[in-house]
Short mmCIF file of N, CA and C and ligand atoms in Angstrom, two decimals:
data_model
loop_
_atom_site.label_atom_id
_atom_site.label_comp_id
_atom_site.label_asym_id
_atom_site.label_seq_id
_atom_site.Cartn_x
_atom_site.Cartn_y
_atom_site.Cartn_z
N MET F 1 70.24 73.74 81.22
CA MET F 1 70.71 73.31 82.55
C MET F 1 70.69 74.47 83.56
N PHE F 2 71.03 75.66 83.08
CA PHE F 2 71.00 76.83 83.97
C PHE F 2 69.70 77.61 83.76
N SER F 3 69.08 78.03 84.85
CA SER F 3 67.98 78.96 84.70
C SER F 3 68.60 80.31 84.31
N GLU F 4 67.78 81.17 83.74
CA GLU F 4 68.27 82.49 83.32
C GLU F 4 68.84 83.26 84.51
N LYS F 5 68.15 83.15 85.65
CA LYS F 5 68.57 83.86 86.86
C LYS F 5 69.92 83.36 87.37
N LEU F 6 70.06 82.03 87.38
CA LEU F 6 71.31 81.44 87.88
C LEU F 6 72.47 81.77 86.94
N LEU F 7 72.22 81.68 85.64
CA LEU F 7 73.29 81.97 84.67
C LEU F 7 73.75 83.42 84.81
N ASP F 8 72.78 84.32 84.99
CA ASP F 8 73.14 85.74 85.15
C ASP F 8 73.98 85.93 86.42
N ALA F 9 73.56 85.27 87.50
CA ALA F 9 74.28 85.42 88.78
C ALA F 9 75.67 84.77 88.71
N MET F 10 75.80 83.67 87.98
CA MET F 10 77.12 83.02 87.83
C MET F 10 78.07 83.94 87.06
N ASN F 11 77.55 84.55 86.00
CA ASN F 11 78.39 85.47 85.23
C ASN F 11 78.75 86.72 86.04
N GLU F 12 77.80 87.17 86.86
CA GLU F 12 78.08 88.33 87.70
C GLU F 12 79.15 87.99 88.74
N GLN F 13 79.09 86.77 89.28
CA GLN F 13 80.09 86.36 90.26
C GLN F 13 81.46 86.20 89.60
N MET F 14 81.47 85.69 88.36
CA MET F 14 82.76 85.60 87.64
C MET F 14 83.36 87.00 87.53
N LYS F 15 82.52 87.98 87.22
CA LYS F 15 83.01 89.36 87.15
C LYS F 15 83.55 89.81 88.51
N ASN F 16 82.83 89.49 89.58
CA ASN F 16 83.26 89.91 90.92
C ASN F 16 84.61 89.31 91.32
N GLU F 17 84.88 88.09 90.86
CA GLU F 17 86.17 87.47 91.16
C GLU F 17 87.29 88.20 90.41
N PHE F 18 87.06 88.47 89.12
CA PHE F 18 88.09 89.20 88.36
C PHE F 18 88.23 90.62 88.91
N LEU F 19 87.11 91.21 89.29
CA LEU F 19 87.12 92.56 89.91
C LEU F 19 87.95 92.55 91.20
N SER F 20 87.85 91.47 91.96
CA SER F 20 88.63 91.35 93.20
C SER F 20 90.12 91.37 92.87
N GLY F 21 90.50 90.66 91.82
CA GLY F 21 91.90 90.65 91.41
C GLY F 21 92.37 92.05 91.04
N TYR F 22 91.51 92.78 90.35
CA TYR F 22 91.86 94.14 89.93
C TYR F 22 91.99 95.06 91.15
N LEU F 23 91.06 94.90 92.10
CA LEU F 23 91.09 95.70 93.33
C LEU F 23 92.37 95.40 94.13
N TYR F 24 92.71 94.12 94.28
CA TYR F 24 93.88 93.79 95.10
C TYR F 24 95.19 94.19 94.41
N MET F 25 95.18 94.23 93.09
CA MET F 25 96.37 94.73 92.41
C MET F 25 96.50 96.25 92.66
N ALA F 26 95.37 96.95 92.71
CA ALA F 26 95.40 98.38 93.04
C ALA F 26 95.95 98.58 94.46
N MET F 27 95.55 97.70 95.36
CA MET F 27 96.05 97.78 96.75
C MET F 27 97.55 97.48 96.79
N ALA F 28 98.00 96.52 95.97
CA ALA F 28 99.44 96.23 95.89
C ALA F 28 100.18 97.49 95.45
N GLY F 29 99.61 98.21 94.50
CA GLY F 29 100.22 99.46 94.03
C GLY F 29 100.30 100.50 95.14
N TYR F 30 99.24 100.56 95.95
CA TYR F 30 99.26 101.49 97.10
C TYR F 30 100.39 101.13 98.05
N PHE F 31 100.52 99.83 98.38
CA PHE F 31 101.58 99.42 99.32
C PHE F 31 102.97 99.63 98.74
N GLU F 32 103.11 99.42 97.43
CA GLU F 32 104.41 99.71 96.79
C GLU F 32 104.75 101.19 96.98
N SER F 33 103.74 102.05 96.81
CA SER F 33 103.98 103.49 96.92
C SER F 33 104.30 103.91 98.35
N GLU F 34 103.92 103.05 99.31
CA GLU F 34 104.20 103.34 100.73
C GLU F 34 105.49 102.65 101.19
N ASP F 35 106.24 102.06 100.25
CA ASP F 35 107.48 101.34 100.58
C ASP F 35 107.23 100.20 101.57
N LEU F 36 106.16 99.45 101.31
CA LEU F 36 105.85 98.27 102.12
C LEU F 36 105.80 97.06 101.17
N PRO F 37 106.97 96.57 100.75
CA PRO F 37 107.00 95.52 99.71
C PRO F 37 106.37 94.21 100.15
N GLY F 38 106.40 93.90 101.45
CA GLY F 38 105.81 92.65 101.92
C GLY F 38 104.29 92.69 101.81
N LEU F 39 103.69 93.80 102.22
CA LEU F 39 102.23 93.93 102.10
C LEU F 39 101.83 93.95 100.63
N ALA F 40 102.66 94.60 99.81
CA ALA F 40 102.39 94.66 98.37
C ALA F 40 102.44 93.26 97.77
N SER F 41 103.45 92.48 98.18
CA SER F 41 103.61 91.12 97.65
C SER F 41 102.41 90.25 98.05
N TRP F 42 101.98 90.39 99.30
CA TRP F 42 100.82 89.62 99.78
C TRP F 42 99.59 89.93 98.92
N MET F 43 99.40 91.20 98.61
CA MET F 43 98.24 91.61 97.80
C MET F 43 98.38 91.13 96.36
N ARG F 44 99.62 91.12 95.84
CA ARG F 44 99.83 90.59 94.48
C ARG F 44 99.43 89.12 94.42
N VAL F 45 99.82 88.36 95.44
CA VAL F 45 99.47 86.94 95.50
C VAL F 45 97.95 86.79 95.56
N GLN F 46 97.32 87.63 96.40
CA GLN F 46 95.86 87.57 96.52
C GLN F 46 95.19 87.88 95.18
N ALA F 47 95.74 88.87 94.47
CA ALA F 47 95.19 89.24 93.16
C ALA F 47 95.27 88.04 92.20
N LEU F 48 96.40 87.34 92.20
CA LEU F 48 96.55 86.17 91.32
C LEU F 48 95.55 85.08 91.70
N GLU F 49 95.35 84.90 93.01
CA GLU F 49 94.37 83.89 93.45
C GLU F 49 92.98 84.22 92.94
N GLU F 50 92.64 85.52 93.00
CA GLU F 50 91.29 85.92 92.56
C GLU F 50 91.10 85.64 91.08
N LEU F 51 92.17 85.80 90.29
CA LEU F 51 92.06 85.50 88.86
C LEU F 51 91.76 84.01 88.66
N THR F 52 92.37 83.16 89.50
CA THR F 52 92.07 81.73 89.38
C THR F 52 90.62 81.44 89.80
N HIS F 53 90.10 82.24 90.73
CA HIS F 53 88.68 82.06 91.12
C HIS F 53 87.78 82.41 89.94
N GLY F 54 88.10 83.52 89.27
CA GLY F 54 87.31 83.91 88.09
C GLY F 54 87.39 82.83 87.02
N GLU F 55 88.58 82.26 86.86
CA GLU F 55 88.76 81.22 85.84
C GLU F 55 87.96 79.96 86.18
N LYS F 56 87.84 79.68 87.49
CA LYS F 56 87.03 78.52 87.89
C LYS F 56 85.59 78.68 87.40
N PHE F 57 85.04 79.90 87.57
CA PHE F 57 83.68 80.14 87.07
C PHE F 57 83.63 80.00 85.56
N PHE F 58 84.65 80.56 84.89
CA PHE F 58 84.70 80.48 83.43
C PHE F 58 84.70 79.02 82.98
N ASN F 59 85.58 78.21 83.59
CA ASN F 59 85.68 76.79 83.20
C ASN F 59 84.38 76.05 83.49
N PHE F 60 83.80 76.31 84.66
CA PHE F 60 82.56 75.60 85.01
C PHE F 60 81.44 75.94 84.03
N LEU F 61 81.31 77.22 83.70
CA LEU F 61 80.26 77.62 82.76
C LEU F 61 80.46 76.93 81.41
N CYS F 62 81.71 76.90 80.94
CA CYS F 62 81.99 76.25 79.64
C CYS F 62 81.65 74.77 79.69
N GLU F 63 82.05 74.11 80.79
CA GLU F 63 81.83 72.66 80.88
C GLU F 63 80.36 72.31 81.08
N ALA F 64 79.65 73.17 81.80
CA ALA F 64 78.27 72.84 82.18
C ALA F 64 77.24 73.45 81.22
N GLY F 65 77.70 73.98 80.10
CA GLY F 65 76.76 74.46 79.09
C GLY F 65 76.14 75.81 79.38
N GLY F 66 76.84 76.64 80.15
CA GLY F 66 76.33 78.00 80.43
C GLY F 66 77.14 79.00 79.62
N ARG F 67 76.48 79.86 78.89
CA ARG F 67 77.21 80.82 78.04
C ARG F 67 77.92 81.84 78.91
N THR F 68 79.23 82.01 78.64
CA THR F 68 80.00 83.00 79.40
C THR F 68 79.65 84.41 78.92
N ASP F 69 79.65 85.34 79.85
CA ASP F 69 79.31 86.73 79.54
C ASP F 69 80.25 87.62 80.37
N LEU F 70 81.37 88.01 79.75
CA LEU F 70 82.37 88.83 80.46
C LEU F 70 81.88 90.28 80.51
N ARG F 71 81.86 90.84 81.72
CA ARG F 71 81.24 92.15 81.93
C ARG F 71 82.25 93.23 82.29
N ALA F 72 81.83 94.48 82.15
CA ALA F 72 82.71 95.62 82.43
C ALA F 72 83.06 95.67 83.92
N ILE F 73 84.29 96.07 84.19
CA ILE F 73 84.77 96.20 85.57
C ILE F 73 85.10 97.67 85.83
N ASP F 74 84.52 98.22 86.89
CA ASP F 74 84.79 99.63 87.24
C ASP F 74 86.21 99.78 87.76
N ALA F 75 86.73 101.00 87.67
CA ALA F 75 88.07 101.27 88.23
C ALA F 75 88.04 101.02 89.73
N PRO F 76 89.04 100.35 90.27
CA PRO F 76 89.08 100.10 91.71
C PRO F 76 89.58 101.32 92.47
N LYS F 77 89.43 101.27 93.80
CA LYS F 77 89.96 102.34 94.65
C LYS F 77 91.47 102.16 94.73
N ASN F 78 92.22 103.20 94.38
CA ASN F 78 93.68 103.11 94.33
C ASN F 78 94.38 103.69 95.57
N ASP F 79 93.70 104.61 96.26
CA ASP F 79 94.37 105.31 97.37
C ASP F 79 93.67 105.04 98.70
N TYR F 80 94.48 104.92 99.74
CA TYR F 80 93.95 104.62 101.08
C TYR F 80 94.67 105.49 102.10
N ASP F 81 93.99 105.75 103.22
CA ASP F 81 94.57 106.63 104.24
C ASP F 81 95.68 105.95 105.03
N SER F 82 95.64 104.63 105.11
CA SER F 82 96.63 103.90 105.91
C SER F 82 96.56 102.42 105.53
N PRO F 83 97.60 101.63 105.89
CA PRO F 83 97.52 100.18 105.66
C PRO F 83 96.29 99.57 106.33
N LEU F 84 95.96 100.05 107.53
CA LEU F 84 94.77 99.53 108.22
C LEU F 84 93.51 99.84 107.42
N ALA F 85 93.37 101.08 106.93
CA ALA F 85 92.18 101.45 106.15
C ALA F 85 92.08 100.58 104.90
N CYS F 86 93.22 100.28 104.31
CA CYS F 86 93.24 99.45 103.10
C CYS F 86 92.75 98.04 103.41
N PHE F 87 93.27 97.43 104.48
CA PHE F 87 92.84 96.07 104.81
C PHE F 87 91.40 96.03 105.32
N GLU F 88 90.96 97.10 105.99
CA GLU F 88 89.54 97.13 106.40
C GLU F 88 88.64 97.14 105.16
N TYR F 89 89.06 97.89 104.16
CA TYR F 89 88.30 97.97 102.90
C TYR F 89 88.26 96.60 102.24
N SER F 90 89.41 95.91 102.25
CA SER F 90 89.46 94.59 101.60
C SER F 90 88.60 93.58 102.36
N LEU F 91 88.57 93.68 103.69
CA LEU F 91 87.72 92.77 104.47
C LEU F 91 86.24 93.00 104.15
N GLU F 92 85.86 94.27 104.04
CA GLU F 92 84.47 94.57 103.66
C GLU F 92 84.16 94.01 102.28
N HIS F 93 85.14 94.11 101.38
CA HIS F 93 84.93 93.57 100.03
C HIS F 93 84.73 92.06 100.09
N GLU F 94 85.52 91.38 100.91
CA GLU F 94 85.37 89.92 101.03
C GLU F 94 83.99 89.55 101.59
N LYS F 95 83.50 90.37 102.51
CA LYS F 95 82.15 90.10 103.07
C LYS F 95 81.10 90.24 101.97
N PHE F 96 81.29 91.21 101.10
CA PHE F 96 80.39 91.39 99.96
C PHE F 96 80.44 90.15 99.06
N VAL F 97 81.66 89.64 98.82
CA VAL F 97 81.82 88.44 97.96
C VAL F 97 81.14 87.24 98.63
N THR F 98 81.33 87.08 99.94
CA THR F 98 80.69 85.97 100.66
C THR F 98 79.18 86.04 100.50
N ASP F 99 78.63 87.24 100.65
CA ASP F 99 77.19 87.43 100.53
C ASP F 99 76.71 87.02 99.13
N SER F 100 77.47 87.41 98.11
CA SER F 100 77.01 87.09 96.75
C SER F 100 77.17 85.59 96.46
N ILE F 101 78.19 84.94 97.03
CA ILE F 101 78.32 83.48 96.87
C ILE F 101 77.14 82.78 97.56
N ASN F 102 76.79 83.26 98.75
CA ASN F 102 75.66 82.64 99.47
C ASN F 102 74.35 82.79 98.70
N LYS F 103 74.17 83.96 98.09
CA LYS F 103 72.94 84.17 97.29
C LYS F 103 72.94 83.26 96.06
N LEU F 104 74.12 83.08 95.48
CA LEU F 104 74.23 82.17 94.33
C LEU F 104 73.85 80.76 94.73
N MET F 105 74.36 80.33 95.90
CA MET F 105 74.04 78.99 96.40
C MET F 105 72.53 78.87 96.63
N ASP F 106 71.92 79.90 97.17
CA ASP F 106 70.46 79.88 97.38
C ASP F 106 69.74 79.66 96.06
N GLN F 107 70.20 80.36 95.02
CA GLN F 107 69.56 80.25 93.71
C GLN F 107 69.75 78.84 93.12
N ALA F 108 70.99 78.30 93.28
CA ALA F 108 71.26 76.95 92.77
C ALA F 108 70.37 75.92 93.48
N ARG F 109 70.14 76.13 94.78
CA ARG F 109 69.28 75.21 95.56
C ARG F 109 67.84 75.32 95.06
N GLN F 110 67.40 76.56 94.86
CA GLN F 110 66.03 76.80 94.41
C GLN F 110 65.80 76.14 93.05
N ASP F 111 66.84 76.13 92.21
CA ASP F 111 66.74 75.54 90.87
C ASP F 111 66.97 74.03 90.86
N ASN F 112 67.29 73.46 92.05
CA ASN F 112 67.69 72.05 92.10
C ASN F 112 68.84 71.76 91.15
N ASN F 113 69.76 72.73 91.02
CA ASN F 113 70.93 72.53 90.15
C ASN F 113 72.06 71.94 91.01
N HIS F 114 72.15 70.61 91.00
CA HIS F 114 73.09 69.94 91.89
C HIS F 114 74.53 70.20 91.51
N ALA F 115 74.82 70.23 90.22
CA ALA F 115 76.21 70.47 89.77
C ALA F 115 76.68 71.85 90.24
N ALA F 116 75.80 72.84 90.11
CA ALA F 116 76.18 74.20 90.54
C ALA F 116 76.39 74.24 92.05
N GLN F 117 75.55 73.51 92.79
CA GLN F 117 75.71 73.50 94.26
C GLN F 117 77.05 72.90 94.66
N ILE F 118 77.42 71.81 94.00
CA ILE F 118 78.71 71.16 94.34
C ILE F 118 79.86 72.09 93.95
N PHE F 119 79.76 72.72 92.80
CA PHE F 119 80.80 73.67 92.37
C PHE F 119 80.93 74.82 93.37
N LEU F 120 79.79 75.35 93.79
CA LEU F 120 79.81 76.52 94.68
C LEU F 120 80.28 76.19 96.09
N GLN F 121 80.17 74.92 96.46
CA GLN F 121 80.59 74.53 97.82
C GLN F 121 82.04 74.93 98.09
N TRP F 122 82.91 74.76 97.07
CA TRP F 122 84.33 75.14 97.23
C TRP F 122 84.44 76.62 97.59
N PHE F 123 83.60 77.45 96.98
CA PHE F 123 83.67 78.89 97.22
C PHE F 123 83.13 79.26 98.60
N VAL F 124 82.13 78.51 99.07
CA VAL F 124 81.59 78.76 100.41
C VAL F 124 82.71 78.56 101.44
N THR F 125 83.44 77.45 101.28
CA THR F 125 84.56 77.16 102.20
C THR F 125 85.67 78.18 102.04
N GLU F 126 85.98 78.51 100.80
CA GLU F 126 87.06 79.46 100.51
C GLU F 126 86.78 80.82 101.16
N GLN F 127 85.52 81.24 101.14
CA GLN F 127 85.18 82.55 101.71
C GLN F 127 85.39 82.59 103.22
N VAL F 128 85.17 81.45 103.89
CA VAL F 128 85.43 81.39 105.33
C VAL F 128 86.92 81.67 105.56
N GLU F 129 87.76 81.00 104.75
CA GLU F 129 89.22 81.19 104.88
C GLU F 129 89.63 82.62 104.53
N GLU F 130 89.04 83.15 103.47
CA GLU F 130 89.44 84.50 103.03
C GLU F 130 89.09 85.55 104.08
N GLU F 131 87.87 85.48 104.61
CA GLU F 131 87.49 86.46 105.64
C GLU F 131 88.39 86.32 106.86
N ALA F 132 88.75 85.07 107.20
CA ALA F 132 89.62 84.85 108.37
C ALA F 132 90.99 85.45 108.13
N SER F 133 91.57 85.25 106.95
CA SER F 133 92.94 85.74 106.73
C SER F 133 92.98 87.26 106.63
N PHE F 134 92.00 87.87 105.96
CA PHE F 134 91.95 89.34 105.92
C PHE F 134 91.68 89.89 107.32
N GLY F 135 90.76 89.24 108.04
CA GLY F 135 90.40 89.70 109.38
C GLY F 135 91.57 89.67 110.34
N LEU F 136 92.41 88.62 110.22
CA LEU F 136 93.57 88.50 111.10
C LEU F 136 94.55 89.65 110.85
N ILE F 137 94.75 90.00 109.59
CA ILE F 137 95.69 91.10 109.29
C ILE F 137 95.11 92.44 109.79
N VAL F 138 93.80 92.61 109.68
CA VAL F 138 93.17 93.83 110.23
C VAL F 138 93.47 93.92 111.73
N LYS F 139 93.30 92.79 112.44
CA LYS F 139 93.54 92.78 113.89
C LYS F 139 94.99 93.12 114.21
N LYS F 140 95.91 92.54 113.44
CA LYS F 140 97.33 92.81 113.67
C LYS F 140 97.64 94.29 113.45
N LEU F 141 97.07 94.86 112.39
CA LEU F 141 97.32 96.28 112.10
C LEU F 141 96.72 97.18 113.18
N GLU F 142 95.57 96.77 113.72
CA GLU F 142 94.96 97.54 114.83
C GLU F 142 95.91 97.55 116.03
N ARG F 143 96.49 96.37 116.33
CA ARG F 143 97.40 96.27 117.46
C ARG F 143 98.67 97.07 117.22
N ILE F 144 99.13 97.06 115.98
CA ILE F 144 100.38 97.77 115.64
C ILE F 144 100.20 99.27 115.82
N GLY F 145 99.04 99.78 115.43
CA GLY F 145 98.78 101.23 115.59
C GLY F 145 99.87 102.06 114.93
N ASP F 146 100.51 102.94 115.71
CA ASP F 146 101.55 103.82 115.16
C ASP F 146 102.96 103.26 115.35
N ASP F 147 103.05 101.99 115.71
CA ASP F 147 104.36 101.39 115.96
C ASP F 147 105.03 101.01 114.62
N GLY F 148 105.97 101.85 114.18
CA GLY F 148 106.65 101.64 112.90
C GLY F 148 107.39 100.33 112.83
N ASN F 149 108.03 99.94 113.95
CA ASN F 149 108.76 98.67 113.95
C ASN F 149 107.81 97.49 113.80
N GLY F 150 106.65 97.60 114.43
CA GLY F 150 105.64 96.55 114.32
C GLY F 150 105.19 96.40 112.87
N LEU F 151 105.02 97.52 112.21
CA LEU F 151 104.58 97.49 110.80
C LEU F 151 105.66 96.84 109.93
N LEU F 152 106.92 97.15 110.20
CA LEU F 152 108.00 96.54 109.42
C LEU F 152 108.07 95.03 109.65
N ARG F 153 107.80 94.61 110.90
CA ARG F 153 107.80 93.16 111.18
C ARG F 153 106.66 92.47 110.42
N LEU F 154 105.49 93.11 110.41
CA LEU F 154 104.35 92.53 109.67
C LEU F 154 104.68 92.49 108.17
N ASP F 155 105.35 93.53 107.68
CA ASP F 155 105.73 93.58 106.26
C ASP F 155 106.63 92.38 105.93
N GLU F 156 107.56 92.08 106.83
CA GLU F 156 108.46 90.94 106.60
C GLU F 156 107.68 89.62 106.63
N GLU F 157 106.73 89.54 107.57
CA GLU F 157 105.93 88.31 107.69
C GLU F 157 105.10 88.08 106.42
N LEU F 158 104.44 89.14 105.94
CA LEU F 158 103.54 88.97 104.80
C LEU F 158 104.30 88.73 103.50
N ALA F 159 105.58 89.09 103.48
CA ALA F 159 106.41 88.86 102.28
C ALA F 159 106.61 87.36 102.03
N GLN F 160 106.37 86.54 103.07
CA GLN F 160 106.63 85.10 102.95
C GLN F 160 105.58 84.38 102.09
N ARG F 161 104.42 85.01 101.90
CA ARG F 161 103.36 84.32 101.16
C ARG F 161 103.74 84.17 99.69
N SER F 162 103.49 82.97 99.14
CA SER F 162 103.75 82.81 97.71
C SER F 162 102.52 82.24 97.01
N PHE F 163 102.46 82.46 95.73
CA PHE F 163 101.30 82.02 94.94
C PHE F 163 101.40 80.52 94.67
N VAL F 164 100.32 79.80 94.98
CA VAL F 164 100.28 78.37 94.72
C VAL F 164 99.26 78.14 93.61
N PRO F 165 99.70 77.73 92.41
CA PRO F 165 98.73 77.51 91.33
C PRO F 165 97.72 76.44 91.73
N PRO F 166 96.46 76.56 91.30
CA PRO F 166 95.41 75.62 91.73
C PRO F 166 95.77 74.16 91.49
N ALA F 167 96.43 73.82 90.36
CA ALA F 167 96.76 72.42 90.05
C ALA F 167 97.68 71.86 91.14
N ALA F 168 98.68 72.67 91.56
CA ALA F 168 99.62 72.22 92.58
C ALA F 168 98.91 72.07 93.93
N GLU F 169 97.96 72.99 94.18
CA GLU F 169 97.21 72.99 95.43
C GLU F 169 96.40 71.71 95.59
N GLU F 170 95.80 71.26 94.47
CA GLU F 170 94.89 70.11 94.52
C GLU F 170 95.64 68.78 94.42
N ALA F 171 96.94 68.84 94.02
CA ALA F 171 97.68 67.58 93.79
C ALA F 171 97.94 66.85 95.10
FE1 FEO X 201 87.54 85.01 95.43
FE2 FEO X 201 88.41 86.76 97.72
O1 FEO X 201 87.01 86.15 96.73
#
């Protein structure tokens, strides 16, 4: 059902989703070290979401007859010059993920793999949302600049985010 190229790219994307979780947990650690618990909490939630994205690939591969191939993950970047630098880095990472999802979709189309195209559609939409939410925080941090009170207000705002398990989300 899967061409060799598509199967390789699906497994690589599964790795990238788990890698994203690892990266965002590293960012949560950075924010904890900066005494910004709200930003840290937001990143922890994002890390958990990324693990569910990786699991979606895992489940799809198992159901659709594609052999899973879990790959090595490099150490993520743990230190950042500022909260803004950290979120700029995460936005660039999301753009990289969007690009790889789009390439995967191109391959699924080329293979006439309809099941893979339908599966990937969720990720195409998700990436629009992810880039928007990271981008909005980058903009807010740019506006905040050196305003410590502004940063504390953003920290309180981002603390409100909570993890919604996929089953509850779809119910
Ligand atoms: Fe699942 Fe943020 O990419």
